[in-house]
Structure formats: structure tokens, C-alpha cells
């Protein structure tokens, strides 16, 4: 579980505010629900025979011996919250959330035990048009963040539960013939959850899987039409995608559309955003039958990608616009000038020097602060009602100006 230090927080703030603004511009509204839920909720939704439930959950008994779990993902809690609060009955909801998730995994680059996701869920829409909207929306988000070149979209359909069952039988028959060559984990899955073998990261197993029957050949009529319509919509919007018949996702509640946005730039942890349709989950958790689709994006991986792509704007990385020096016996005037600037230039990031010291030592701090401009207030300036402006980056000349002119300059520079 990582600490997020102040040097890294600007990237996260930029990411979270950009994604929130983006989702809200498509009519998504924020929902917040607890980090802790009953263990039962995750077992019933994610599925007993999944990596997450079998070996990754932080579960423990509370003081009354009820088993509770730190949420490993957002969808289950979101569905629980919406059902309990009557948000789903005869309504369409477009929702988003953001926050920590917990999985007991082997920590590595882009994979942590406390990680963070921004997720979105849509309830009450069953057509391929919303699936397409979500993919068009995420495609546009990557463009806005400047990482569209680094990601590709993978798409598959898992069909309905009947088509998955008949596919499962065909897959089992095939895998049984290759039993001897399967890894231990996959052997275990053979009886419990053979579809997950398709997703194996073990090379030897991948070789076997490459020739396995393909799920898309077993789709029921309705899922086939849904998938074709989705592909047609994406084509019409020129959103490029790759059909990956082995994309299955690690959670049991998915059916029909599933997708992943993946990148080559982060080594093995390539999936930055993943999701799909889960039309059966609301009912399974006690609500009325409600079609639904959603996705989650991994903030750690997105932050790494933004850094790697140099996509974080300089002004955000800098964290400060102005460093205000107070040289000599001018503490009161510096305080007052600082307040005047905050008042006149809303949003301007100003740090006022505290603790005295020579011009030289204060300038060193100003340089180190990352600010763009140093304002120097000394006893001479106070006597003349002026402020000295010094650009800390670039070649511009130092100048001494009236306060009103300084305000104008700052408003212009940091509009
Ligand atoms: P993976 O195949 O990488 O384990 P997953 O299928 O388990 O991912 P989801 O449950 O779909 O992941 O979560 C959505 C996204 O959250 C992932 O695509 C990834 O970006 C991120 N994510 C998942 N697990 C972790 C983790 N342990 N640490 C950091 N990010 C994670
Ligand atoms: Mg995982």
C-alpha cells in the first residue's frame, strides 16, 4: 500500500479532476459508497471461483463476528447502494465514483494492494448504443489526456448464460485433451471456472489456448446482434478496436459486451481501463431485473502512463505560481499584499515567505519552490508603495511596479 507524496499528487489531482469533468460532461453523476461491505456481497456478485474472491480479498470478522471486506472493486457496492436507495426502479442512471480498492496481490509496478479506480456504471439501458457511447467517451478521454496513441481497445462478447454454458462444454472438451500441458492453476480452474483459463498469463497455457474453440462462435442470436450493432456504431465513429475472442474478464457477473483498453507502455500491467455489460447482477443482488454496463480505470496505471507520455501540463506539475519575498521588517505589509493578491487573482497559487532571512536566502527558496514569478517586498518597496517582480524562468527583465500594475500583470500571466 503506497503513500502518495506531494511531488506526485499533482498528477493525481490532474487525472481525477480531468476524468470527473469528462464524465460529468456526458451526464454522469457522482455516487459515493462505503469502502467496507459485507463479505457476502462480493462473494455473490464477483463469484466464489474467481481470483479476487478466492485469494485476493481483505476479509475479517467485525466486532459482532460478521465477515466484512474492504472493497476489491466498485460495481458490487454501487449496485447495492443504488438498489437500497431506490435509484434503479424505472430509472436510467449514469453514475461515476472514485476511490481506493483493496486486493491482496503481489505488489509490483502498476499493481498494488491498495489501488485506486475511477469507475462508471450505467443502469437501465440494454441497447448497444450505450455500450458504444461508453467506448466513444473513453476514446475521447484518452485524446483529452494526450495518451490516445498509447492505448488500444480490445472487445469481445461473452454472450448470455446459455451460450456461455455450451461454450464451456466445448472448451472443457478441448482442454481435457491437453490436460497434461496445463499449469497447476489452470488445472484447478478446469473444474471450477474453465473460461478463466483463456485469460492465463502463463505462456505454455497461452499456446494451448490459442487453438481453443472461440466463444464468439457460440453466441446466442441476441448477443450476436448486440455485438454486431456495437461494432457497426464504433466503425461509424471511426473508433478502432480489436476483437479479442479470449478476453473474458476476471469477474463472474459479466455477459455480452466486455472490453479492455490496454497499453504496451507499462510492461505486464497493460490494462488501464476495463469493463463490460452485467445485465443479471442487479437482480442477482435482490433488485428488479435491470440491464447495466460499467467500467473501471486504474489510476496508478494512468498516472504512470501520463508521466511516461509527458502528458501532465507544466503548470500543474509546478504547483506554485508566485513566491512572495518579505525582506526586512515588512511582515504586516507582506501579509496584507498576499491577501490583496488572493482577492484580486482568484485561483492564483501564492506562497508567502515566512521566517525572515536575506534576499539571497529567500530567492533560493523562491527558485526551489517551482514558482514562475518572485515578488519582492522590501522596506524600500513598502516606502514607495511598490513591488519588485522577478521572473524565475526565462529571460524577462526585473521590474518594480505599483501594486495595481502587479495585479494586472499576474492576471495576465496566469489567466
Ligand atoms: P488485471 O488483469 O490487471 O489484474 P483486473 O481484471 O483484475 O486487472 P479489474 O478488476 O477489471 O482488473 O479492474 C479495473 C482496472 O483497475 C484494471 O484494468 C487496472 O487498471 C486496475 N487494477 C486492477 N487491479 C489492480 C491492482 N492490484 N493495482 C493497481 N491497479 C489495478
Ligand atoms: Mg486482477
Tab-separated table of C-alpha atoms and ligand atoms in Angstrom:
chain	number	residue	atom	x	y	z
A	1	UNK	CA	0.000	0.000	0.000
A	2	UNK	CA	1.625	3.186	-1.195
A	3	UNK	CA	1.859	6.643	0.247
A	4	UNK	CA	1.103	9.354	-2.264
A	5	UNK	CA	3.726	12.048	-1.700
A	6	UNK	CA	3.300	15.747	-2.510
A	7	UNK	CA	5.577	15.528	-5.554
A	8	UNK	CA	3.223	13.011	-7.148
A	9	UNK	CA	-0.103	14.410	-6.035
A	10	UNK	CA	-0.417	16.976	-8.867
A	11	UNK	CA	-0.594	14.166	-11.441
A	12	UNK	CA	-3.347	12.504	-9.437
A	13	UNK	CA	-5.278	15.707	-8.924
A	14	UNK	CA	-4.999	16.462	-12.627
A	15	UNK	CA	-6.120	12.954	-13.534
A	16	UNK	CA	-9.052	12.862	-11.134
A	17	UNK	CA	-10.309	16.328	-11.981
A	18	UNK	CA	-9.951	15.744	-15.737
A	19	UNK	CA	-11.814	12.436	-15.633
A	20	UNK	CA	-14.534	13.798	-13.342
A	21	UNK	CA	-15.080	16.791	-15.633
A	22	UNK	CA	-15.146	14.496	-18.645
A	23	UNK	CA	-17.686	12.072	-17.176
A	24	UNK	CA	-19.856	14.915	-15.956
A	25	UNK	CA	-19.851	16.412	-19.424
A	26	UNK	CA	-21.608	13.209	-20.554
A	27	UNK	CA	-24.239	13.473	-17.831
A	28	UNK	CA	-22.681	11.111	-15.290
A	29	UNK	CA	-23.297	11.990	-11.637
A	30	UNK	CA	-21.065	11.121	-8.707
A	31	UNK	CA	-22.012	8.476	-6.168
A	32	UNK	CA	-20.018	7.621	-3.013
A	33	UNK	CA	-20.478	4.397	-1.144
A	34	UNK	CA	-18.579	2.704	1.691
A	35	UNK	CA	-15.142	1.146	1.407
A	36	UNK	CA	-16.313	-1.687	3.643
A	37	UNK	CA	-19.167	-4.058	2.766
A	38	UNK	CA	-20.294	-7.479	3.927
A	39	UNK	CA	-18.138	-10.260	2.511
A	40	UNK	CA	-21.298	-11.907	1.240
A	41	UNK	CA	-21.926	-9.072	-1.224
A	42	UNK	CA	-18.656	-9.688	-3.059
A	43	UNK	CA	-18.976	-13.453	-2.986
A	44	UNK	CA	-22.435	-13.249	-4.516
A	45	UNK	CA	-21.507	-10.743	-7.212
A	46	UNK	CA	-17.888	-11.303	-8.233
A	47	UNK	CA	-18.247	-15.088	-7.895
A	48	UNK	CA	-16.842	-17.680	-5.473
A	49	UNK	CA	-14.455	-19.164	-8.025
A	50	UNK	CA	-12.601	-16.035	-9.100
A	51	UNK	CA	-9.077	-14.893	-8.232
A	52	UNK	CA	-10.493	-11.964	-6.345
A	53	UNK	CA	-12.782	-13.926	-4.023
A	54	UNK	CA	-10.575	-16.984	-3.715
A	55	UNK	CA	-7.356	-15.289	-2.748
A	56	UNK	CA	-7.310	-11.522	-3.007
A	57	UNK	CA	-9.890	-10.146	-0.578
A	58	UNK	CA	-9.147	-8.374	2.676
A	59	UNK	CA	-11.859	-10.018	4.762
A	60	UNK	CA	-12.097	-10.095	8.540
A	61	UNK	CA	-14.717	-10.508	11.246
A	62	UNK	CA	-16.031	-7.305	12.793
A	63	UNK	CA	-16.818	-6.992	16.490
A	64	UNK	CA	-20.018	-8.970	16.114
A	65	UNK	CA	-18.319	-11.689	14.109
A	66	UNK	CA	-19.877	-10.649	10.847
A	67	UNK	CA	-17.429	-11.083	7.985
A	68	UNK	CA	-16.694	-7.776	6.264
A	69	UNK	CA	-14.410	-6.998	3.322
A	70	UNK	CA	-12.502	-3.966	2.073
A	71	UNK	CA	-13.991	-3.467	-1.374
A	72	UNK	CA	-11.909	-5.106	-4.126
A	73	UNK	CA	-13.876	-3.266	-6.833
A	74	UNK	CA	-16.694	-0.762	-7.139
A	75	UNK	CA	-19.530	-2.340	-9.083
A	76	UNK	CA	-20.930	-4.553	-6.312
A	77	UNK	CA	-21.079	-1.727	-3.771
A	78	UNK	CA	-22.540	0.635	-6.360
A	79	UNK	CA	-25.330	-1.818	-7.212
A	80	UNK	CA	-26.005	-2.403	-3.508
A	81	UNK	CA	-26.182	1.327	-2.813
A	82	UNK	CA	-28.432	2.027	-5.799
A	83	UNK	CA	-30.817	-0.827	-5.007
A	84	UNK	CA	-31.053	0.047	-1.333
A	85	UNK	CA	-31.764	3.690	-2.098
A	86	UNK	CA	-34.318	3.075	-4.815
A	87	UNK	CA	-32.236	4.590	-7.606
A	88	UNK	CA	-32.857	1.862	-10.139
A	89	UNK	CA	-36.588	1.373	-10.281
A	90	UNK	CA	-37.876	2.601	-13.661
A	91	UNK	CA	-34.955	4.959	-13.989
A	92	UNK	CA	-31.869	5.406	-16.074
A	93	UNK	CA	-28.766	6.219	-14.091
A	94	UNK	CA	-25.358	7.265	-15.313
A	95	UNK	CA	-23.030	7.263	-12.310
A	96	UNK	CA	-19.348	7.592	-11.523
A	97	UNK	CA	-17.188	7.111	-8.441
A	98	UNK	CA	-13.580	7.247	-7.435
A	99	UNK	CA	-11.554	5.837	-4.590
A	100	UNK	CA	-9.410	3.091	-3.093
A	101	UNK	CA	-9.894	-0.619	-3.741
A	102	UNK	CA	-8.092	-3.440	-1.963
A	103	UNK	CA	-6.709	-6.712	-3.255
A	104	UNK	CA	-4.149	-8.958	-1.647
A	105	UNK	CA	-1.896	-9.347	-4.700
A	106	UNK	CA	1.838	-9.491	-5.242
A	107	UNK	CA	2.807	-5.828	-5.369
A	108	UNK	CA	4.677	-4.698	-8.480
A	109	UNK	CA	4.723	-1.748	-10.872
A	110	UNK	CA	1.109	-0.841	-11.586
A	111	UNK	CA	-0.216	-3.465	-9.157
A	112	UNK	CA	-0.757	-2.613	-5.524
A	113	UNK	CA	-2.744	-3.864	-2.552
A	114	UNK	CA	-4.474	-0.570	-2.065
A	115	UNK	CA	-5.045	0.836	-5.529
A	116	UNK	CA	-7.417	3.433	-6.879
A	117	UNK	CA	-10.064	3.341	-9.516
A	118	UNK	CA	-12.357	5.764	-11.209
A	119	UNK	CA	-15.403	3.799	-12.240
A	120	UNK	CA	-18.647	4.451	-14.060
A	121	UNK	CA	-21.867	2.454	-14.212
A	122	UNK	CA	-24.979	2.901	-16.341
A	123	UNK	CA	-28.266	1.306	-15.277
A	124	UNK	CA	-31.484	0.811	-17.196
A	125	UNK	CA	-30.227	0.704	-20.786
A	126	UNK	CA	-29.938	-2.568	-22.695
A	127	UNK	CA	-29.097	-1.488	-26.250
A	128	UNK	CA	-25.692	-1.408	-27.943
A	129	UNK	CA	-25.939	2.390	-28.256
A	130	UNK	CA	-24.926	2.914	-24.624
A	131	UNK	CA	-22.085	0.408	-24.988
A	132	UNK	CA	-20.896	2.465	-27.957
A	133	UNK	CA	-21.309	5.739	-26.069
A	134	UNK	CA	-19.099	4.470	-23.268
A	135	UNK	CA	-16.367	3.459	-25.688
A	136	UNK	CA	-16.596	6.701	-27.654
A	137	UNK	CA	-16.482	8.606	-24.359
A	138	UNK	CA	-13.385	6.779	-23.099
A	139	UNK	CA	-11.733	7.118	-26.509
A	140	UNK	CA	-12.234	10.863	-26.257
A	141	UNK	CA	-10.935	10.909	-22.702
A	142	UNK	CA	-7.609	9.385	-23.804
A	143	UNK	CA	-7.404	12.050	-26.511
A	144	UNK	CA	-8.005	14.811	-23.996
A	145	UNK	CA	-5.383	13.370	-21.670
A	146	UNK	CA	-2.916	13.078	-24.548
A	147	UNK	CA	-2.463	9.301	-24.330
A	148	UNK	CA	-4.643	8.076	-27.192
A	149	UNK	CA	-1.564	6.891	-29.110
A	150	UNK	CA	-0.544	4.662	-26.226
A	151	UNK	CA	-3.729	2.611	-25.920
A	152	UNK	CA	-5.772	0.176	-27.959
A	153	UNK	CA	-9.273	-1.123	-27.455
A	154	UNK	CA	-9.971	-4.835	-27.171
A	155	UNK	CA	-13.505	-6.072	-27.478
A	156	UNK	CA	-15.384	-9.322	-27.037
A	157	UNK	CA	-18.840	-10.649	-26.302
A	158	UNK	CA	-19.465	-13.258	-23.625
A	159	UNK	CA	-22.995	-13.981	-24.838
A	160	UNK	CA	-25.824	-14.959	-22.498
A	161	UNK	CA	-25.506	-17.604	-19.806
A	162	UNK	CA	-26.835	-20.389	-22.072
A	163	UNK	CA	-24.303	-19.662	-24.798
A	164	UNK	CA	-21.542	-19.469	-22.206
A	165	UNK	CA	-22.629	-22.864	-20.882
A	166	UNK	CA	-22.479	-24.516	-24.299
A	167	UNK	CA	-19.147	-22.850	-24.999
A	168	UNK	CA	-17.885	-24.012	-21.613
A	169	UNK	CA	-18.646	-27.605	-22.573
A	170	UNK	CA	-16.772	-27.285	-25.865
A	171	UNK	CA	-13.833	-25.582	-24.177
A	172	UNK	CA	-13.676	-28.269	-21.493
A	173	UNK	CA	-13.630	-30.992	-24.063
A	174	UNK	CA	-10.741	-29.303	-25.835
A	175	UNK	CA	-8.776	-28.540	-22.666
A	176	UNK	CA	-9.222	-32.098	-21.364
A	177	UNK	CA	-7.249	-33.282	-24.379
A	178	UNK	CA	-4.379	-31.006	-23.308
A	179	UNK	CA	-4.645	-31.657	-19.593
A	180	UNK	CA	-1.011	-32.782	-19.326
A	181	UNK	CA	0.329	-29.496	-20.609
A	182	UNK	CA	-1.738	-27.167	-18.403
A	183	UNK	CA	-0.247	-25.284	-15.456
A	184	UNK	CA	-1.427	-26.048	-11.911
A	185	UNK	CA	-3.666	-23.004	-11.634
A	186	UNK	CA	-5.414	-23.809	-14.898
A	187	UNK	CA	-5.868	-27.436	-13.886
A	188	UNK	CA	-7.677	-26.269	-10.798
A	189	UNK	CA	-9.842	-23.965	-12.938
A	190	UNK	CA	-10.768	-26.823	-15.244
A	191	UNK	CA	-13.484	-27.960	-12.867
A	192	UNK	CA	-14.468	-24.648	-11.374
A	193	UNK	CA	-14.127	-21.858	-13.942
A	194	UNK	CA	-12.576	-23.030	-17.233
A	195	UNK	CA	-13.266	-19.757	-19.067
A	196	UNK	CA	-10.706	-18.092	-16.852
A	197	UNK	CA	-8.039	-20.330	-18.364
A	198	UNK	CA	-8.385	-18.269	-21.540
A	199	UNK	CA	-7.036	-15.340	-19.567
A	200	UNK	CA	-3.976	-17.223	-18.252
A	201	UNK	CA	-0.752	-15.215	-18.243
A	202	UNK	CA	1.338	-18.417	-18.421
A	203	UNK	CA	2.974	-18.797	-21.793
A	204	UNK	CA	2.656	-22.560	-22.108
A	205	UNK	CA	-1.049	-22.313	-21.353
A	206	UNK	CA	-1.453	-19.445	-23.806
A	207	UNK	CA	-0.104	-21.690	-26.549
A	208	UNK	CA	-2.805	-24.264	-25.833
A	209	UNK	CA	-5.473	-21.612	-25.531
A	210	UNK	CA	-4.530	-20.146	-28.911
A	211	UNK	CA	-6.136	-23.128	-30.638
A	212	UNK	CA	-9.129	-23.489	-28.346
A	213	UNK	CA	-12.687	-23.071	-29.626
A	214	UNK	CA	-13.752	-19.449	-29.801
A	215	UNK	CA	-16.532	-18.012	-27.664
A	216	UNK	CA	-17.815	-15.772	-30.460
A	217	UNK	CA	-18.763	-18.892	-32.443
A	218	UNK	CA	-21.184	-19.906	-29.691
A	219	UNK	CA	-23.042	-16.634	-29.262
A	220	UNK	CA	-26.823	-16.675	-28.981
A	221	UNK	CA	-28.754	-14.722	-31.607
A	222	UNK	CA	-29.481	-11.715	-29.405
A	223	UNK	CA	-25.890	-11.322	-28.188
A	224	UNK	CA	-24.622	-11.692	-31.745
A	225	UNK	CA	-26.911	-8.901	-32.952
A	226	UNK	CA	-25.968	-6.719	-29.993
A	227	UNK	CA	-22.273	-7.236	-30.694
A	228	UNK	CA	-22.608	-6.601	-34.434
A	229	UNK	CA	-24.582	-3.430	-33.809
A	230	UNK	CA	-21.950	-2.222	-31.365
A	231	UNK	CA	-19.174	-2.868	-33.888
A	232	UNK	CA	-21.116	-1.016	-36.585
A	233	UNK	CA	-21.557	2.002	-34.298
A	234	UNK	CA	-17.872	2.036	-33.438
A	235	UNK	CA	-16.990	1.784	-37.121
A	236	UNK	CA	-19.268	4.696	-37.910
A	237	UNK	CA	-17.430	6.769	-35.284
A	238	UNK	CA	-14.029	5.577	-36.539
A	239	UNK	CA	-13.139	4.221	-33.103
A	240	UNK	CA	-10.653	1.473	-33.827
A	241	UNK	CA	-10.817	-1.771	-31.874
A	242	UNK	CA	-9.508	-5.273	-31.989
A	243	UNK	CA	-11.795	-8.229	-31.408
A	244	UNK	CA	-10.105	-10.466	-28.847
A	245	UNK	CA	-12.062	-13.719	-28.544
A	246	UNK	CA	-10.052	-14.683	-25.462
A	247	UNK	CA	-10.978	-11.607	-23.459
A	248	UNK	CA	-13.064	-12.911	-20.544
A	249	UNK	CA	-12.507	-10.565	-17.539
A	250	UNK	CA	-11.964	-11.858	-14.035
A	251	UNK	CA	-15.410	-11.309	-12.575
A	252	UNK	CA	-18.371	-13.627	-12.990
A	253	UNK	CA	-21.114	-11.069	-13.437
A	254	UNK	CA	-20.212	-10.034	-16.985
A	255	UNK	CA	-22.237	-11.089	-20.056
A	256	UNK	CA	-22.449	-9.819	-23.628
A	257	UNK	CA	-20.067	-6.884	-24.207
A	258	UNK	CA	-16.680	-6.890	-22.455
A	259	UNK	CA	-13.756	-4.608	-23.246
A	260	UNK	CA	-10.311	-3.514	-22.141
A	261	UNK	CA	-8.200	-0.518	-23.020
A	262	UNK	CA	-4.609	-1.761	-22.989
A	263	UNK	CA	-1.173	-0.224	-23.401
A	264	UNK	CA	2.273	-1.587	-24.236
A	265	UNK	CA	3.988	1.190	-22.321
A	266	UNK	CA	3.713	-0.220	-18.799
A	267	UNK	CA	5.154	-3.708	-19.061
A	268	UNK	CA	2.988	-6.552	-17.854
A	269	UNK	CA	0.262	-4.436	-16.214
A	270	UNK	CA	-1.155	-3.278	-19.514
A	271	UNK	CA	-4.871	-2.872	-18.829
A	272	UNK	CA	-5.698	0.698	-17.840
A	273	UNK	CA	-9.468	0.518	-18.167
A	274	UNK	CA	-11.764	-2.476	-18.240
A	275	UNK	CA	-15.426	-3.223	-18.108
A	276	UNK	CA	-18.489	-4.682	-19.682
A	277	UNK	CA	-22.166	-5.444	-19.503
A	278	UNK	CA	-23.696	-7.137	-16.472
A	279	UNK	CA	-27.418	-7.378	-17.117
A	280	UNK	CA	-28.043	-10.047	-14.468
A	281	UNK	CA	-26.290	-8.577	-11.451
A	282	UNK	CA	-28.909	-6.191	-10.082
A	283	UNK	CA	-31.494	-8.953	-9.918
A	284	UNK	CA	-28.965	-11.385	-8.522
A	285	UNK	CA	-28.339	-8.948	-5.661
A	286	UNK	CA	-32.031	-8.636	-4.881
A	287	UNK	CA	-33.146	-5.797	-7.150
A	288	UNK	CA	-35.537	-5.765	-10.097
A	289	UNK	CA	-34.092	-7.021	-13.401
A	290	UNK	CA	-32.037	-4.075	-14.678
A	291	UNK	CA	-29.637	-4.007	-17.623
A	292	UNK	CA	-26.307	-2.452	-16.749
A	293	UNK	CA	-22.861	-1.719	-18.101
A	294	UNK	CA	-19.794	-0.199	-16.486
A	295	UNK	CA	-16.048	0.095	-16.354
A	296	UNK	CA	-13.201	0.860	-14.001
A	297	UNK	CA	-9.912	2.561	-14.741
A	298	UNK	CA	-6.775	2.054	-12.702
A	299	UNK	CA	-5.437	5.389	-11.509
A	300	UNK	CA	-1.932	4.094	-10.703
A	301	UNK	CA	-1.512	2.860	-14.247
A	302	UNK	CA	-2.998	6.017	-15.745
A	303	UNK	CA	-0.693	8.181	-13.625
A	304	UNK	CA	2.306	6.135	-14.800
A	305	UNK	CA	1.150	6.470	-18.379
A	306	UNK	CA	0.633	10.240	-18.119
A	307	UNK	CA	4.133	10.583	-16.679
A	308	UNK	CA	5.665	8.324	-19.308
A	309	UNK	CA	3.933	10.247	-22.099
A	310	UNK	CA	4.929	13.633	-20.626
A	311	UNK	CA	1.240	14.480	-20.773
A	312	UNK	CA	0.932	16.401	-17.499
A	313	UNK	CA	0.783	20.138	-18.254
A	314	UNK	CA	3.785	22.076	-16.868
A	315	UNK	CA	1.618	24.475	-14.908
A	316	UNK	CA	0.100	21.534	-12.993
A	317	UNK	CA	3.442	19.926	-12.239
A	318	UNK	CA	4.788	23.264	-10.953
A	319	UNK	CA	2.230	23.511	-8.125
A	320	UNK	CA	3.000	27.217	-7.451
A	321	UNK	CA	2.703	30.442	-9.477
A	322	UNK	CA	4.127	33.134	-7.213
A	323	UNK	CA	6.641	33.253	-4.368
A	324	UNK	CA	6.338	36.417	-2.301
A	325	UNK	CA	9.524	37.534	-0.545
A	326	UNK	CA	9.307	39.622	2.614
A	327	UNK	CA	12.703	41.267	3.225
A	328	UNK	CA	13.263	43.286	6.413
A	329	UNK	CA	10.610	44.487	8.804
A	330	UNK	CA	7.661	44.108	6.436
A	331	UNK	CA	5.718	41.135	7.805
A	332	UNK	CA	2.437	43.014	8.145
A	333	UNK	CA	2.686	44.559	4.667
A	334	UNK	CA	3.574	41.191	3.111
A	335	UNK	CA	0.591	39.540	4.756
A	336	UNK	CA	-1.651	42.281	3.509
A	337	UNK	CA	-0.216	42.191	-0.039
A	338	UNK	CA	-0.687	38.404	-0.114
A	339	UNK	CA	-4.348	38.784	0.802
A	340	UNK	CA	-4.829	41.523	-1.801
A	341	UNK	CA	-3.432	39.219	-4.479
A	342	UNK	CA	-5.627	36.279	-3.400
A	343	UNK	CA	-8.619	38.593	-3.520
A	344	UNK	CA	-7.821	40.036	-6.943
A	345	UNK	CA	-6.494	36.905	-8.693
A	346	UNK	CA	-8.800	34.014	-7.742
A	347	UNK	CA	-7.095	30.641	-8.013
A	348	UNK	CA	-3.583	32.104	-8.148
A	349	UNK	CA	-1.141	29.915	-6.229
A	350	UNK	CA	0.956	32.147	-3.991
A	351	UNK	CA	3.388	31.175	-1.285
A	352	UNK	CA	4.388	33.950	1.092
A	353	UNK	CA	7.841	33.688	2.608
A	354	UNK	CA	7.819	33.260	6.378
A	355	UNK	CA	10.730	33.313	8.789
A	356	UNK	CA	12.817	36.269	7.509
A	357	UNK	CA	16.343	35.985	6.140
A	358	UNK	CA	18.386	37.814	3.498
A	359	UNK	CA	17.162	38.483	-0.057
A	360	UNK	CA	19.650	35.893	-1.226
A	361	UNK	CA	18.403	33.107	1.008
A	362	UNK	CA	14.769	33.967	0.244
A	363	UNK	CA	15.482	33.957	-3.513
A	364	UNK	CA	16.963	30.473	-3.175
A	365	UNK	CA	13.710	29.276	-1.646
A	366	UNK	CA	11.739	31.035	-4.382
A	367	UNK	CA	13.792	29.240	-7.040
A	368	UNK	CA	13.305	25.880	-5.393
A	369	UNK	CA	9.579	26.431	-4.915
A	370	UNK	CA	8.811	25.909	-8.600
A	371	UNK	CA	7.032	29.267	-8.821
A	372	UNK	CA	7.106	31.177	-12.085
A	373	UNK	CA	7.419	34.639	-10.572
A	374	UNK	CA	9.020	36.055	-7.418
A	375	UNK	CA	7.538	39.200	-5.899
A	376	UNK	CA	9.961	41.073	-3.688
A	377	UNK	CA	8.623	43.264	-0.941
A	378	UNK	CA	11.402	45.066	0.950
A	379	UNK	CA	11.424	48.195	3.080
A	380	UNK	CA	12.216	50.367	0.004
A	381	UNK	CA	9.260	48.917	-1.891
A	382	UNK	CA	6.952	49.441	1.075
A	383	UNK	CA	8.082	53.093	1.340
A	384	UNK	CA	7.358	53.626	-2.378
A	385	UNK	CA	4.103	51.621	-2.416
A	386	UNK	CA	5.619	49.273	-4.994
A	387	UNK	CA	6.624	45.649	-5.543
A	388	UNK	CA	9.565	44.186	-7.486
A	389	UNK	CA	8.672	41.488	-9.999
A	390	UNK	CA	11.311	38.940	-10.954
A	391	UNK	CA	10.712	36.174	-13.478
A	392	UNK	CA	12.252	32.949	-12.200
A	393	UNK	CA	12.209	31.123	-15.545
A	394	UNK	CA	13.173	32.696	-18.852
A	395	UNK	CA	14.944	35.973	-19.569
A	396	UNK	CA	12.381	38.713	-18.862
A	397	UNK	CA	13.716	41.842	-17.093
A	398	UNK	CA	13.112	42.516	-13.436
A	399	UNK	CA	10.746	45.475	-12.862
A	400	UNK	CA	9.372	47.468	-9.964
A	401	UNK	CA	5.675	48.311	-10.243
A	402	UNK	CA	2.732	49.716	-8.308
A	403	UNK	CA	0.510	47.114	-6.662
A	404	UNK	CA	-2.270	47.742	-9.203
A	405	UNK	CA	0.136	47.063	-12.084
A	406	UNK	CA	1.401	43.899	-10.367
A	407	UNK	CA	-2.166	42.652	-10.069
A	408	UNK	CA	-2.750	43.338	-13.757
A	409	UNK	CA	0.444	41.526	-14.658
A	410	UNK	CA	-0.483	38.461	-12.600
A	411	UNK	CA	-3.991	38.380	-14.017
A	412	UNK	CA	-2.478	38.432	-17.493
A	413	UNK	CA	0.234	35.842	-16.820
A	414	UNK	CA	-1.987	33.325	-15.038
A	415	UNK	CA	-5.357	33.915	-16.682
B	1	LIG	P1	-5.577	-7.252	-14.077
B	1	LIG	O1	-5.859	-8.221	-15.184
B	1	LIG	O2	-4.528	-6.213	-14.428
B	1	LIG	O3	-5.322	-7.914	-12.768
B	1	LIG	P2	-8.304	-6.959	-13.361
B	1	LIG	O4	-9.029	-7.628	-14.462
B	1	LIG	O5	-8.087	-7.692	-12.101
B	1	LIG	O6	-6.889	-6.405	-13.898
B	1	LIG	P3	-10.411	-5.031	-12.870
B	1	LIG	O7	-10.983	-5.669	-11.706
B	1	LIG	O8	-11.141	-5.083	-14.132
B	1	LIG	O9	-8.904	-5.524	-13.077
B	1	LIG	O10	-10.059	-3.508	-12.519
B	1	LIG	C1	-10.075	-2.466	-13.479
B	1	LIG	C2	-8.734	-1.786	-13.576
B	1	LIG	O11	-8.185	-1.488	-12.297
B	1	LIG	C3	-7.643	-2.645	-14.205
B	1	LIG	O12	-7.726	-2.627	-15.568
B	1	LIG	C4	-6.393	-1.983	-13.706
B	1	LIG	O13	-6.092	-0.833	-14.461
B	1	LIG	C5	-6.765	-1.587	-12.312
B	1	LIG	N1	-6.298	-2.565	-11.324
B	1	LIG	C6	-6.817	-3.778	-11.022
B	1	LIG	N2	-6.136	-4.376	-10.032
B	1	LIG	C7	-5.144	-3.503	-9.670
B	1	LIG	C8	-4.109	-3.514	-8.696
B	1	LIG	N3	-3.947	-4.521	-7.863
B	1	LIG	N4	-3.291	-2.434	-8.631
B	1	LIG	C9	-3.439	-1.382	-9.466
B	1	LIG	N5	-4.404	-1.303	-10.394
B	1	LIG	C10	-5.247	-2.346	-10.503
B	2	LIG	MG1	-6.511	-8.839	-11.346
